[in-house]
PDB file of C-alpha atoms in Angstrom:
ATOM      1  CA  MET A 591      81.224  82.178 109.321  1.00  0.00           C
ATOM      2  CA  ASP A 592      81.438  78.379 109.823  1.00  0.00           C
ATOM      3  CA  SER A 593      81.872  77.891 106.091  1.00  0.00           C
ATOM      4  CA  TYR A 594      84.625  80.482 106.049  1.00  0.00           C
ATOM      5  CA  LEU A 595      86.396  78.804 108.985  1.00  0.00           C
ATOM      6  CA  LYS A 596      86.274  75.424 107.258  1.00  0.00           C
ATOM      7  CA  LEU A 597      87.626  76.964 104.073  1.00  0.00           C
ATOM      8  CA  SER A 598      90.521  78.894 105.574  1.00  0.00           C
ATOM      9  CA  SER A 599      91.459  76.329 108.241  1.00  0.00           C
ATOM     10  CA  SER A 600      92.917  73.928 105.690  1.00  0.00           C
ATOM     11  CA  CYS A 601      95.866  74.240 103.313  1.00  0.00           C
ATOM     12  CA  ALA A 602      93.476  73.610 100.425  1.00  0.00           C
ATOM     13  CA  GLY A 603      91.331  76.513 101.596  1.00  0.00           C
ATOM     14  CA  ARG A 604      94.283  78.864 101.748  1.00  0.00           C
ATOM     15  CA  ASP A 605      95.329  77.722  98.266  1.00  0.00           C
ATOM     16  CA  LYS A 606      91.851  78.605  97.004  1.00  0.00           C
ATOM     17  CA  ILE A 607      92.252  82.117  98.394  1.00  0.00           C
ATOM     18  CA  PHE A 608      95.594  82.498  96.621  1.00  0.00           C
ATOM     19  CA  ARG A 609      94.216  81.124  93.350  1.00  0.00           C
ATOM     20  CA  PHE A 610      91.256  83.495  93.562  1.00  0.00           C
ATOM     21  CA  VAL A 611      93.572  86.506  93.831  1.00  0.00           C
ATOM     22  CA  GLU A 612      95.803  85.100  91.078  1.00  0.00           C
ATOM     23  CA  ARG A 613      92.795  84.836  88.764  1.00  0.00           C
ATOM     24  CA  LEU A 614      91.994  88.459  89.488  1.00  0.00           C
ATOM     25  CA  ALA A 615      95.600  89.372  88.755  1.00  0.00           C
ATOM     26  CA  SER A 616      95.566  87.511  85.421  1.00  0.00           C
ATOM     27  CA  HIS A 617      92.292  89.080  84.234  1.00  0.00           C
ATOM     28  CA  GLU A 618      92.953  91.414  81.325  1.00  0.00           C
ATOM     29  CA  ALA A 619      90.896  94.184  82.935  1.00  0.00           C
ATOM     30  CA  LEU A 620      93.036  94.160  86.077  1.00  0.00           C
ATOM     31  CA  SER A 621      96.595  95.436  86.034  1.00  0.00           C
ATOM     32  CA  HIS A 622      99.478  94.282  88.197  1.00  0.00           C
ATOM     33  CA  VAL A 623      99.178  97.489  90.205  1.00  0.00           C
ATOM     34  CA  PHE A 624      95.477  96.857  90.755  1.00  0.00           C
ATOM     35  CA  SER A 625      96.251  93.371  92.078  1.00  0.00           C
ATOM     36  CA  ILE A 626      98.693  94.796  94.618  1.00  0.00           C
ATOM     37  CA  ALA A 627      96.183  97.428  95.731  1.00  0.00           C
ATOM     38  CA  LEU A 628      93.421  94.830  96.002  1.00  0.00           C
ATOM     39  CA  SER A 629      95.614  92.567  98.140  1.00  0.00           C
ATOM     40  CA  ARG A 630      96.408  95.534 100.366  1.00  0.00           C
ATOM     41  CA  LEU A 631      92.715  96.349 100.750  1.00  0.00           C
ATOM     42  CA  LEU A 632      91.973  92.760 101.772  1.00  0.00           C
ATOM     43  CA  GLN A 633      94.916  92.767 104.181  1.00  0.00           C
ATOM     44  CA  TYR A 634      93.899  95.885 106.092  1.00  0.00           C
ATOM     45  CA  SER A 635      90.197  95.052 105.950  1.00  0.00           C
ATOM     46  CA  SER A 636      91.068  91.743 107.599  1.00  0.00           C
ATOM     47  CA  LYS A 637      93.091  93.593 110.214  1.00  0.00           C
ATOM     48  CA  PHE A 638      90.119  95.806 111.049  1.00  0.00           C
ATOM     49  CA  LEU A 639      87.679  92.888 111.075  1.00  0.00           C
ATOM     50  CA  GLY A 640      89.965  90.843 113.316  1.00  0.00           C
ATOM     51  CA  ALA A 641      90.306  93.706 115.797  1.00  0.00           C
ATOM     52  CA  ALA A 642      86.549  94.310 115.765  1.00  0.00           C
ATOM     53  CA  LEU A 643      85.773  90.654 116.460  1.00  0.00           C
ATOM     54  CA  ASN A 644      88.467  90.408 119.117  1.00  0.00           C
ATOM     55  CA  ASN A 645      87.078  93.368 121.060  1.00  0.00           C
ATOM     56  CA  GLY A 646      83.394  92.822 120.367  1.00  0.00           C
ATOM     57  CA  ARG A 647      80.824  91.142 122.556  1.00  0.00           C
ATOM     58  CA  TRP A 648      80.668  88.244 120.078  1.00  0.00           C
ATOM     59  CA  SER A 649      84.393  87.610 120.237  1.00  0.00           C
ATOM     60  CA  ASN A 650      85.362  84.343 118.568  1.00  0.00           C
ATOM     61  CA  GLU A 651      88.975  83.286 119.047  1.00  0.00           C
ATOM     62  CA  LYS A 652      88.880  80.794 116.202  1.00  0.00           C
ATOM     63  CA  ALA A 653      87.417  83.339 113.795  1.00  0.00           C
ATOM     64  CA  VAL A 654      89.973  85.952 114.861  1.00  0.00           C
ATOM     65  CA  ASN A 655      92.834  83.508 114.256  1.00  0.00           C
ATOM     66  CA  GLN A 656      91.560  82.649 110.795  1.00  0.00           C
ATOM     67  CA  ILE A 657      91.139  86.308 109.884  1.00  0.00           C
ATOM     68  CA  LYS A 658      94.693  86.969 111.067  1.00  0.00           C
ATOM     69  CA  LEU A 659      95.781  84.129 108.807  1.00  0.00           C
ATOM     70  CA  LEU A 660      94.038  85.795 105.868  1.00  0.00           C
ATOM     71  CA  GLU A 661      95.674  89.110 106.763  1.00  0.00           C
ATOM     72  CA  SER A 662      99.100  87.461 106.829  1.00  0.00           C
ATOM     73  CA  ALA A 663      98.453  85.685 103.520  1.00  0.00           C
ATOM     74  CA  MET A 664      97.411  88.903 101.784  1.00  0.00           C
ATOM     75  CA  SER A 665     100.450  90.715 103.194  1.00  0.00           C
ATOM     76  CA  LEU A 666     102.771  87.987 101.921  1.00  0.00           C
ATOM     77  CA  LEU A 667     101.103  87.964  98.505  1.00  0.00           C
ATOM     78  CA  ARG A 668     101.235  91.749  98.170  1.00  0.00           C
ATOM     79  CA  LYS A 669     104.910  91.891  99.103  1.00  0.00           C
ATOM     80  CA  GLY A 670     105.666  89.131  96.613  1.00  0.00           C
ATOM     81  CA  LEU A 671     103.862  90.978  93.830  1.00  0.00           C
ATOM     82  CA  ARG A 672     106.028  94.042  94.512  1.00  0.00           C
ATOM     83  CA  LEU A 673     109.337  92.244  93.897  1.00  0.00           C
ATOM     84  CA  GLY A 674     111.424  94.228  91.425  1.00  0.00           C
ATOM     85  CA  LYS A 675     109.208  97.296  91.639  1.00  0.00           C
ATOM     86  CA  SER A 676     112.015  99.281  93.286  1.00  0.00           C
ATOM     87  CA  LEU A 677     113.911  99.310  89.977  1.00  0.00           C
ATOM     88  CA  ASP A 678     110.875 100.704  88.151  1.00  0.00           C
ATOM     89  CA  VAL A 679     110.493 103.383  90.815  1.00  0.00           C
ATOM     90  CA  LEU A 680     114.158 104.399  90.480  1.00  0.00           C
ATOM     91  CA  GLN A 681     113.755 104.672  86.718  1.00  0.00           C
ATOM     92  CA  GLY A 682     110.769 106.916  87.319  1.00  0.00           C
ATOM     93  CA  ALA A 683     112.910 109.121  89.569  1.00  0.00           C
ATOM     94  CA  VAL A 684     115.183 109.828  86.602  1.00  0.00           C
ATOM     95  CA  GLY A 685     112.178 111.158  84.707  1.00  0.00           C
ATOM     96  CA  THR A 686     110.926 113.357  87.551  1.00  0.00           C
ATOM     97  CA  MET A 687     114.313 115.101  87.682  1.00  0.00           C
ATOM     98  CA  ARG A 688     113.379 116.760  84.380  1.00  0.00           C
ATOM     99  CA  LEU A 689     110.169 118.364  85.646  1.00  0.00           C
ATOM    100  CA  ARG A 690     110.071 122.140  85.301  1.00  0.00           C
ATOM    101  CA  ASP A 691     108.393 123.037  88.581  1.00  0.00           C
ATOM    102  CA  PRO A 692     111.200 122.930  91.191  1.00  0.00           C
ATOM    103  CA  ALA A 693     108.865 122.061  94.081  1.00  0.00           C
ATOM    104  CA  VAL A 694     107.181 119.214  92.206  1.00  0.00           C
ATOM    105  CA  ARG A 695     110.541 118.053  90.860  1.00  0.00           C
ATOM    106  CA  THR A 696     112.097 117.925  94.336  1.00  0.00           C
ATOM    107  CA  THR A 697     109.199 116.306  96.181  1.00  0.00           C
ATOM    108  CA  THR A 698     108.445 113.667  93.543  1.00  0.00           C
ATOM    109  CA  THR A 699     112.107 112.746  93.069  1.00  0.00           C
ATOM    110  CA  VAL A 700     112.721 112.448  96.814  1.00  0.00           C
ATOM    111  CA  SER A 701     109.480 110.484  97.138  1.00  0.00           C
ATOM    112  CA  ARG A 702     110.498 107.978  94.466  1.00  0.00           C
ATOM    113  CA  ILE A 703     113.979 107.489  95.902  1.00  0.00           C
ATOM    114  CA  GLN A 704     112.567 106.892  99.376  1.00  0.00           C
ATOM    115  CA  GLN A 705     109.945 104.539  97.946  1.00  0.00           C
ATOM    116  CA  ALA A 706     112.597 102.526  96.105  1.00  0.00           C
ATOM    117  CA  LEU A 707     114.679 102.161  99.274  1.00  0.00           C
ATOM    118  CA  TYR A 708     111.560 101.248 101.254  1.00  0.00           C
ATOM    119  CA  LEU A 709     110.636  98.553  98.745  1.00  0.00           C
ATOM    120  CA  LEU A 710     114.160  97.118  98.862  1.00  0.00           C
ATOM    121  CA  ALA A 711     113.991  96.865 102.652  1.00  0.00           C
ATOM    122  CA  ASP A 712     110.522  95.348 102.377  1.00  0.00           C
ATOM    123  CA  ASN A 713     111.853  92.761  99.915  1.00  0.00           C
ATOM    124  CA  VAL A 714     114.454  91.680 102.475  1.00  0.00           C
ATOM    125  CA  LEU A 715     111.720  91.151 105.066  1.00  0.00           C
ATOM    126  CA  TRP A 716     109.632  89.223 102.527  1.00  0.00           C
ATOM    127  CA  ALA A 717     112.603  86.992 101.674  1.00  0.00           C
ATOM    128  CA  ASN A 718     113.025  86.254 105.369  1.00  0.00           C
ATOM    129  CA  ARG A 719     109.342  85.337 105.747  1.00  0.00           C
ATOM    130  CA  VAL A 720     109.424  82.857 102.855  1.00  0.00           C
ATOM    131  CA  GLY A 721     112.741  81.359 103.989  1.00  0.00           C
ATOM    132  CA  LEU A 722     115.011  82.650 101.218  1.00  0.00           C
ATOM    133  CA  VAL A 723     117.259  84.341 103.785  1.00  0.00           C
ATOM    134  CA  ARG A 724     117.741  83.845 107.499  1.00  0.00           C
ATOM    135  CA  LEU A 725     117.616  86.906 109.727  1.00  0.00           C
ATOM    136  CA  SER A 726     118.140  86.883 113.459  1.00  0.00           C
ATOM    137  CA  ASN A 727     115.445  88.464 115.591  1.00  0.00           C
ATOM    138  CA  GLU A 728     117.672  91.476 116.164  1.00  0.00           C
ATOM    139  CA  SER A 729     118.440  91.850 112.462  1.00  0.00           C
ATOM    140  CA  LYS A 730     114.776  91.419 111.555  1.00  0.00           C
ATOM    141  CA  ALA A 731     113.772  94.142 114.025  1.00  0.00           C
ATOM    142  CA  SER A 732     116.439  96.429 112.564  1.00  0.00           C
ATOM    143  CA  TRP A 733     115.215  95.881 109.007  1.00  0.00           C
ATOM    144  CA  LEU A 734     111.606  96.389 110.082  1.00  0.00           C
ATOM    145  CA  ASP A 735     112.487  99.672 111.777  1.00  0.00           C
ATOM    146  CA  ARG A 736     114.439 100.777 108.701  1.00  0.00           C
ATOM    147  CA  CYS A 737     111.533  99.839 106.449  1.00  0.00           C
ATOM    148  CA  ASN A 738     109.031 101.857 108.493  1.00  0.00           C
ATOM    149  CA  ARG A 739     111.325 104.897 108.595  1.00  0.00           C
ATOM    150  CA  LEU A 740     111.811 104.833 104.835  1.00  0.00           C
ATOM    151  CA  TRP A 741     108.053 104.440 104.371  1.00  0.00           C
ATOM    152  CA  LEU A 742     107.493 107.431 106.654  1.00  0.00           C
ATOM    153  CA  CYS A 743     109.981 109.563 104.678  1.00  0.00           C
ATOM    154  CA  PHE A 744     108.291 108.513 101.439  1.00  0.00           C
ATOM    155  CA  LEU A 745     104.884 109.581 102.755  1.00  0.00           C
ATOM    156  CA  LEU A 746     106.237 112.868 104.135  1.00  0.00           C
ATOM    157  CA  ALA A 747     107.562 113.715 100.672  1.00  0.00           C
ATOM    158  CA  ASN A 748     104.154 112.852  99.209  1.00  0.00           C
ATOM    159  CA  LEU A 749     102.397 115.091 101.729  1.00  0.00           C
ATOM    160  CA  ALA A 750     104.808 117.932 100.969  1.00  0.00           C
ATOM    161  CA  ARG A 751     103.819 117.615  97.307  1.00  0.00           C
ATOM    162  CA  ASP A 752     100.114 117.537  98.213  1.00  0.00           C
ATOM    163  CA  LEU A 753     100.394 120.648 100.391  1.00  0.00           C
ATOM    164  CA  TYR A 754     102.235 122.436  97.592  1.00  0.00           C
ATOM    165  CA  GLU A 755      99.416 121.551  95.200  1.00  0.00           C
ATOM    166  CA  VAL A 756      96.831 122.833  97.702  1.00  0.00           C
ATOM    167  CA  LYS A 757      98.801 126.062  98.103  1.00  0.00           C
ATOM    168  CA  SER A 758      98.936 126.467  94.320  1.00  0.00           C
ATOM    169  CA  ILE A 759      95.179 125.946  94.101  1.00  0.00           C
ATOM    170  CA  VAL A 760      94.545 128.565  96.800  1.00  0.00           C
ATOM    171  CA  ARG A 761      96.902 130.985  95.076  1.00  0.00           C
ATOM    172  CA  GLY A 762      95.137 130.404  91.771  1.00  0.00           C
ATOM    173  CA  ARG A 763      91.785 131.125  93.382  1.00  0.00           C
ATOM    174  CA  CYS A 764      93.132 134.332  94.901  1.00  0.00           C
ATOM    175  CA  GLU A 765      94.418 135.507  91.531  1.00  0.00           C
ATOM    176  CA  LEU A 766      90.786 135.706  90.427  1.00  0.00           C
ATOM    177  CA  LEU A 767      90.156 138.539  92.885  1.00  0.00           C
ATOM    178  CA  ASP A 768      90.721 141.202  90.280  1.00  0.00           C
ATOM    179  CA  LYS A 769      87.945 139.759  88.157  1.00  0.00           C
ATOM    180  CA  ALA A 770      85.579 138.842  90.968  1.00  0.00           C
ATOM    181  CA  GLU A 771      83.004 140.900  92.740  1.00  0.00           C
ATOM    182  CA  PRO A 772      83.946 142.049  96.260  1.00  0.00           C
ATOM    183  CA  GLY A 773      81.377 139.736  97.803  1.00  0.00           C
ATOM    184  CA  LEU A 774      83.145 136.698  96.349  1.00  0.00           C
ATOM    185  CA  ARG A 775      86.582 137.490  97.734  1.00  0.00           C
ATOM    186  CA  VAL A 776      86.101 135.650 101.012  1.00  0.00           C
ATOM    187  CA  ALA A 777      85.009 132.500  99.190  1.00  0.00           C
ATOM    188  CA  LEU A 778      87.796 132.681  96.621  1.00  0.00           C
ATOM    189  CA  CYS A 779      90.546 133.248  99.159  1.00  0.00           C
ATOM    190  CA  ALA A 780      89.187 130.903 101.809  1.00  0.00           C
ATOM    191  CA  PRO A 781      91.713 129.658 104.367  1.00  0.00           C
ATOM    192  CA  PRO A 782      93.053 126.114 103.779  1.00  0.00           C
ATOM    193  CA  THR A 783      90.966 124.693 106.636  1.00  0.00           C
ATOM    194  CA  SER A 784      87.667 126.083 105.396  1.00  0.00           C
ATOM    195  CA  LEU A 785      84.836 123.881 104.201  1.00  0.00           C
ATOM    196  CA  ALA A 786      84.683 125.910 100.985  1.00  0.00           C
ATOM    197  CA  LEU A 787      88.208 124.864 100.052  1.00  0.00           C
ATOM    198  CA  VAL A 788      87.485 121.228 100.878  1.00  0.00           C
ATOM    199  CA  ARG A 789      84.455 121.285  98.585  1.00  0.00           C
ATOM    200  CA  HIS A 790      86.499 122.999  95.878  1.00  0.00           C
ATOM    201  CA  LEU A 791      89.221 120.333  96.114  1.00  0.00           C
ATOM    202  CA  VAL A 792      86.768 117.446  95.995  1.00  0.00           C
ATOM    203  CA  TRP A 793      84.716 118.772  93.088  1.00  0.00           C
ATOM    204  CA  ASN A 794      87.403 120.469  90.988  1.00  0.00           C
ATOM    205  CA  HIS A 795      90.687 118.830  92.011  1.00  0.00           C
ATOM    206  CA  GLY A 796      89.759 115.260  92.825  1.00  0.00           C
ATOM    207  CA  ASP A 797      93.280 114.026  92.124  1.00  0.00           C
ATOM    208  CA  VAL A 798      94.764 116.273  94.827  1.00  0.00           C
ATOM    209  CA  ALA A 799      91.963 115.502  97.294  1.00  0.00           C
ATOM    210  CA  VAL A 800      92.295 111.727  96.854  1.00  0.00           C
ATOM    211  CA  ASP A 801      96.093 111.764  97.064  1.00  0.00           C
ATOM    212  CA  LEU A 802      96.066 113.975 100.165  1.00  0.00           C
ATOM    213  CA  ALA A 803      93.467 111.820 101.939  1.00  0.00           C
ATOM    214  CA  LYS A 804      95.312 108.632 100.986  1.00  0.00           C
ATOM    215  CA  ASN A 805      98.658 109.871 102.312  1.00  0.00           C
ATOM    216  CA  LEU A 806      97.098 111.209 105.522  1.00  0.00           C
ATOM    217  CA  CYS A 807      95.595 107.778 106.194  1.00  0.00           C
ATOM    218  CA  ASP A 808      98.784 105.957 105.264  1.00  0.00           C
ATOM    219  CA  ILE A 809     101.160 108.037 107.356  1.00  0.00           C
ATOM    220  CA  LEU A 810      99.448 106.987 110.580  1.00  0.00           C
ATOM    221  CA  ILE A 811     100.554 103.382 110.001  1.00  0.00           C
ATOM    222  CA  PRO A 812     104.363 103.891 110.137  1.00  0.00           C
ATOM    223  CA  LEU A 813     103.912 106.519 112.851  1.00  0.00           C
ATOM    224  CA  ASP A 814     102.182 103.866 114.942  1.00  0.00           C
ATOM    225  CA  ALA A 815     104.748 101.191 114.068  1.00  0.00           C
ATOM    226  CA  LEU A 816     107.616 103.487 115.090  1.00  0.00           C
ATOM    227  CA  GLY A 817     105.916 104.445 118.356  1.00  0.00           C
ATOM    228  CA  TYR A 818     105.358 108.131 117.560  1.00  0.00           C
ATOM    229  CA  VAL A 819     101.623 107.634 118.067  1.00  0.00           C
ATOM    230  CA  ARG A 820      99.610 104.871 119.698  1.00  0.00           C
ATOM    231  CA  LEU A 821      96.661 103.621 117.684  1.00  0.00           C
ATOM    232  CA  PRO A 822      94.410 100.614 118.282  1.00  0.00           C
ATOM    233  CA  PRO A 823      94.789  97.844 115.670  1.00  0.00           C
ATOM    234  CA  GLY A 824      91.261  98.465 114.426  1.00  0.00           C
ATOM    235  CA  LEU A 825      92.036 102.090 113.580  1.00  0.00           C
ATOM    236  CA  VAL A 826      95.230 101.047 111.799  1.00  0.00           C
ATOM    237  CA  GLY A 827      93.116  98.620 109.783  1.00  0.00           C
ATOM    238  CA  ILE A 828      90.618 101.346 108.889  1.00  0.00           C
ATOM    239  CA  CYS A 829      93.386 103.734 107.802  1.00  0.00           C
ATOM    240  CA  GLY A 830      94.978 101.072 105.626  1.00  0.00           C
ATOM    241  CA  ALA A 831      91.658 100.004 104.115  1.00  0.00           C
ATOM    242  CA  VAL A 832      90.606 103.588 103.318  1.00  0.00           C
ATOM    243  CA  SER A 833      93.957 104.458 101.735  1.00  0.00           C
ATOM    244  CA  SER A 834      93.843 101.207  99.731  1.00  0.00           C
ATOM    245  CA  ALA A 835      90.313 101.971  98.505  1.00  0.00           C
ATOM    246  CA  LEU A 836      91.416 105.461  97.444  1.00  0.00           C
ATOM    247  CA  GLY A 837      94.392 103.927  95.665  1.00  0.00           C
ATOM    248  CA  LEU A 838      92.061 101.580  93.798  1.00  0.00           C
ATOM    249  CA  LEU A 839      89.875 104.543  92.847  1.00  0.00           C
ATOM    250  CA  ALA A 840      92.883 106.308  91.322  1.00  0.00           C
ATOM    251  CA  ILE A 841      93.723 103.166  89.343  1.00  0.00           C
ATOM    252  CA  VAL A 842      90.184 102.568  88.076  1.00  0.00           C
ATOM    253  CA  ASP A 843      89.558 106.241  87.229  1.00  0.00           C
ATOM    254  CA  PRO A 844      92.735 108.142  86.195  1.00  0.00           C
ATOM    255  CA  VAL A 845      90.903 111.412  86.865  1.00  0.00           C
ATOM    256  CA  TYR A 846      91.689 110.834  90.539  1.00  0.00           C
ATOM    257  CA  LYS A 847      95.372 110.051  89.973  1.00  0.00           C
ATOM    258  CA  LEU A 848      97.769 112.895  90.748  1.00  0.00           C
ATOM    259  CA  ASN A 849     100.284 113.369  87.941  1.00  0.00           C
ATOM    260  CA  PRO A 850     103.187 113.312  87.876  1.00  0.00           C
ATOM    261  CA  ALA A 851     103.038 110.896  90.806  1.00  0.00           C
TER     262      ALA A 851
END
C-alpha cells in the first residue's frame, strides 16, 4: 500500500497510470471498446475499494484519497476515449430501423438514440472537467441530471429488449409441449422466476443472460444518482464493476454478446 501511495501521490505516478492504460489501448489484441470497458472496470473497482477502506476498521484517509484520485482519473480517461462515439451510435440506429422483428427494431433503435444523446451530454461534462468549456455550478448540475436521465432511458430500453428475448425463449420452450412427454411440461414452461429458466438462460442463451445481468446492475447507478433509490457507495461500485466485467466478457467472447445490440 505504501508503494502504491508513493506512486499515485505524484504527477509522475499518475502519468504512469495513464501510460499503462494507453499501452493496453494500443495493443493489437485490445480494441478501443475493450479499453473503455477496462477503464470503467478500474473506475468502479476503485469506487468499491475506496468505500470499503473508508468504512472498514483499518480506515486510512490517505489511501482512500489516493484511490478516489485513481477513480477520478479512470473516469476522465474513459469519458475521453468515448469522444465521437455518439455519431457511431446514431449511425447504428439507422441500421436497426431495418430489423424485421418490430419489438427488437423498436427497443434497439430507441436504445441507440438515447445512448447517443447520453454520450453527447457526457461529452459536455467531460469538456467542463478538462477546462474546454466553463459551466456554472447550476448548469453543471443540470447537465449531470440530464445525463443520468438519458442513461436511465437507455438502460430501460435495453431491459425491455432483454425481457422480450426472455419471453421469446419461454414461448419457444412452451412450443415444444406437443413433442414432449407430459412429465416435462412443467420444466419446459417454467415461470420466468424459476431456477430452471435461469439455468436454461445461462447454459443455452448466455448472450441474453449476460446482457440482462449487466443492465440490471447498471440501472441501479442512475437510479441512485437521480435519488429514486439510496445505495451506499460501495454497492454502487460493486454494480459498476460487475457490469463492466460482464461487458468485458462480451467483448472477449462474442458468444456472450447480444446481437443486434
